Amino acid sequence: MSLTERYTRVFLPKSGALAFFVSILVWGIGIGCFYAALNNYLSDIHRIDQYERGWLEFFRELPGLGLVFLLALLHRVSDWKIMRLGTLVSMAGVIGLLVPADKIGVTALVMVWSAGEHLVMPVRNSIAMQIAAPGRAGQSLGFQTGAMNAGTVIGSLAVALIFWCGIRFFGVTDRSALYQLVWIFIFLLMLLSVICTFTPNAPSRASKRPRLYVNWKFRKYYALELFYGARKQVFLTFGPYLLIRNYGMPTDRMALLLGICAGANIFLGPQIGRLTDRIGYRNVMIYDTVILFFVCLLYGFAGDWFPAPIAFWVVVVNFFLDAVISSTSLATNLYLKEISTGADELTSSMTTGISINHLISILAAPFGGWIWLRFGCGALFGFAAAMAVANSLFALTLPRPGSGRQSGSPEGVGTPGHD
């Protein structure tokens, strides 16, 4: 089958699919660049310590907590326009980093970037389903995820190349100049992403906005989202900061490591999905958190257990493993599908779960930073290891797949994604 035939089978004609995926790929490159440089930028340029990093993450995650309310205000606006608006907001945040600012100013600019990023998150999934041919929504979502992951890899490697060439070939000694080059590059990528969305085939209708929905039967799902929100925060915030602050990992190597992790997940993510289908969401949750227990211990105590050069590589391998097993969060979505009674309830409950996830994330960030600064990284990651054990024990209380389906639950509810 030719590429053109495959394209016409998966996507609706004149739906703007090609423009959308080019925009998402470019957007993904910008995201990859931003997060590949952010942690080193905060440490190198603004000397933000572990506690302050936790508070910055608190404010970065606030837009995610208010996402439901932001989308409610924009309920008459089409998804394509919201994607443009979110990209423009992120552009304002990243270009603002070129202006000299103190720690409070930088926190505000990162929060602006995050507000735009969170606006784009849900609508890109909606658009991916809108442009799909009947019965091909899953494939379209898969292409969208692949484009984002590919963009993240390219963006991470671009930052690594900028710093590697700047320092080794051009002899740049002022790292702030290299960070400014990265921010300008991201701004131009965001501009190109916006331009790609101005296709004449983009529909002007708004999709149905998910509402906040709470039901007692989903209490275990809500608890799992609390566990995942805390686990996600430890990995995203304190994993990279451990390598940067304790082991001195420079920007180019940090960006390269993030690119390797994102690239591996392009191939390993689907394998984890197949494994979950084979052994069930309950077993994946249990085994995942057992592995996470040892990952957390190595994060916290590798420096005490091994000589410094070996400890560094132990933590690097540990970071890679942590990035891979984070894909097992899809097991929680499969559990939600099992107990939902319809597609509308599934979508609404996922929205509630995302809000709960962000609520615990914004609380865990400053609390984790305080623990690290007050008691050391061993205490922080030791606490995370204890949470992993609690999560495993909680997963044991879940019904086995097939036994927890509510009466009247349709077999045809699709497996949801999770941002």
Coordinates of C-alpha atoms in Angstrom, one line a residue, residues 215-227 276-277 280-286 328-342 345-346 349-350 353 391 394-406 409-410 413-418:
N215 CA -18.5 9.3 41.5
W216 CA -17.9 7.1 44.5
K217 CA -17.3 4.0 42.4
F218 CA -14.1 5.6 41.0
R219 CA -12.6 6.2 44.4
K220 CA -9.8 3.7 43.8
Y221 CA -9.0 5.3 40.4
Y222 CA -8.8 8.7 42.2
A223 CA -6.4 7.2 44.7
L224 CA -4.2 5.7 41.9
E225 CA -4.1 9.2 40.3
L226 CA -2.9 10.6 43.6
F227 CA -0.1 8.0 43.7
T276 CA -0.5 -4.8 29.9
D277 CA -3.0 -6.4 27.5
G280 CA -3.6 -7.3 33.0
Y281 CA -3.5 -3.8 34.4
R282 CA -3.5 -5.1 38.0
N283 CA -0.3 -7.1 37.6
V284 CA 1.4 -4.3 35.7
M285 CA 0.6 -1.8 38.6
I286 CA 2.0 -4.3 41.2
T328 CA 3.0 1.9 32.7
S329 CA 0.6 4.7 33.8
L330 CA -1.6 3.5 31.0
A331 CA -2.6 0.6 33.3
T332 CA -4.6 3.1 35.4
N333 CA -6.5 4.2 32.3
L334 CA -7.4 0.5 31.5
Y335 CA -8.7 0.1 35.0
L336 CA -10.9 3.2 34.5
K337 CA -12.2 1.7 31.3
E338 CA -13.0 -1.5 33.1
I339 CA -15.4 0.2 35.6
S340 CA -16.8 2.9 33.4
T341 CA -20.3 2.5 32.0
G342 CA -19.9 4.5 28.8
E345 CA -18.4 8.8 31.8
L346 CA -14.9 7.6 30.8
S349 CA -13.7 10.7 34.9
M350 CA -10.4 11.1 33.1
G353 CA -8.4 12.2 37.4
N391 CA 0.9 1.7 45.8
F394 CA -3.2 -0.7 47.1
A395 CA -3.0 -2.3 43.6
L396 CA -3.6 -5.7 45.3
T397 CA -7.1 -4.5 46.3
L398 CA -8.1 -3.9 42.7
P399 CA -10.3 -6.4 40.9
R400 CA -8.7 -8.6 38.2
P401 CA -9.4 -7.6 34.6
G402 CA -12.9 -8.9 33.6
S403 CA -14.2 -9.2 37.2
G404 CA -14.6 -5.4 37.9
R405 CA -16.8 -4.5 34.9
Q406 CA -20.0 -2.8 36.0
S409 CA -20.6 -1.5 30.7
P410 CA -20.0 -1.6 27.0
V413 CA -15.3 1.8 25.1
G414 CA -11.9 2.9 23.7
T415 CA -8.7 2.9 25.7
P416 CA -8.1 6.5 26.7
G417 CA -4.9 8.4 26.5
H418 CA -3.4 10.4 29.3

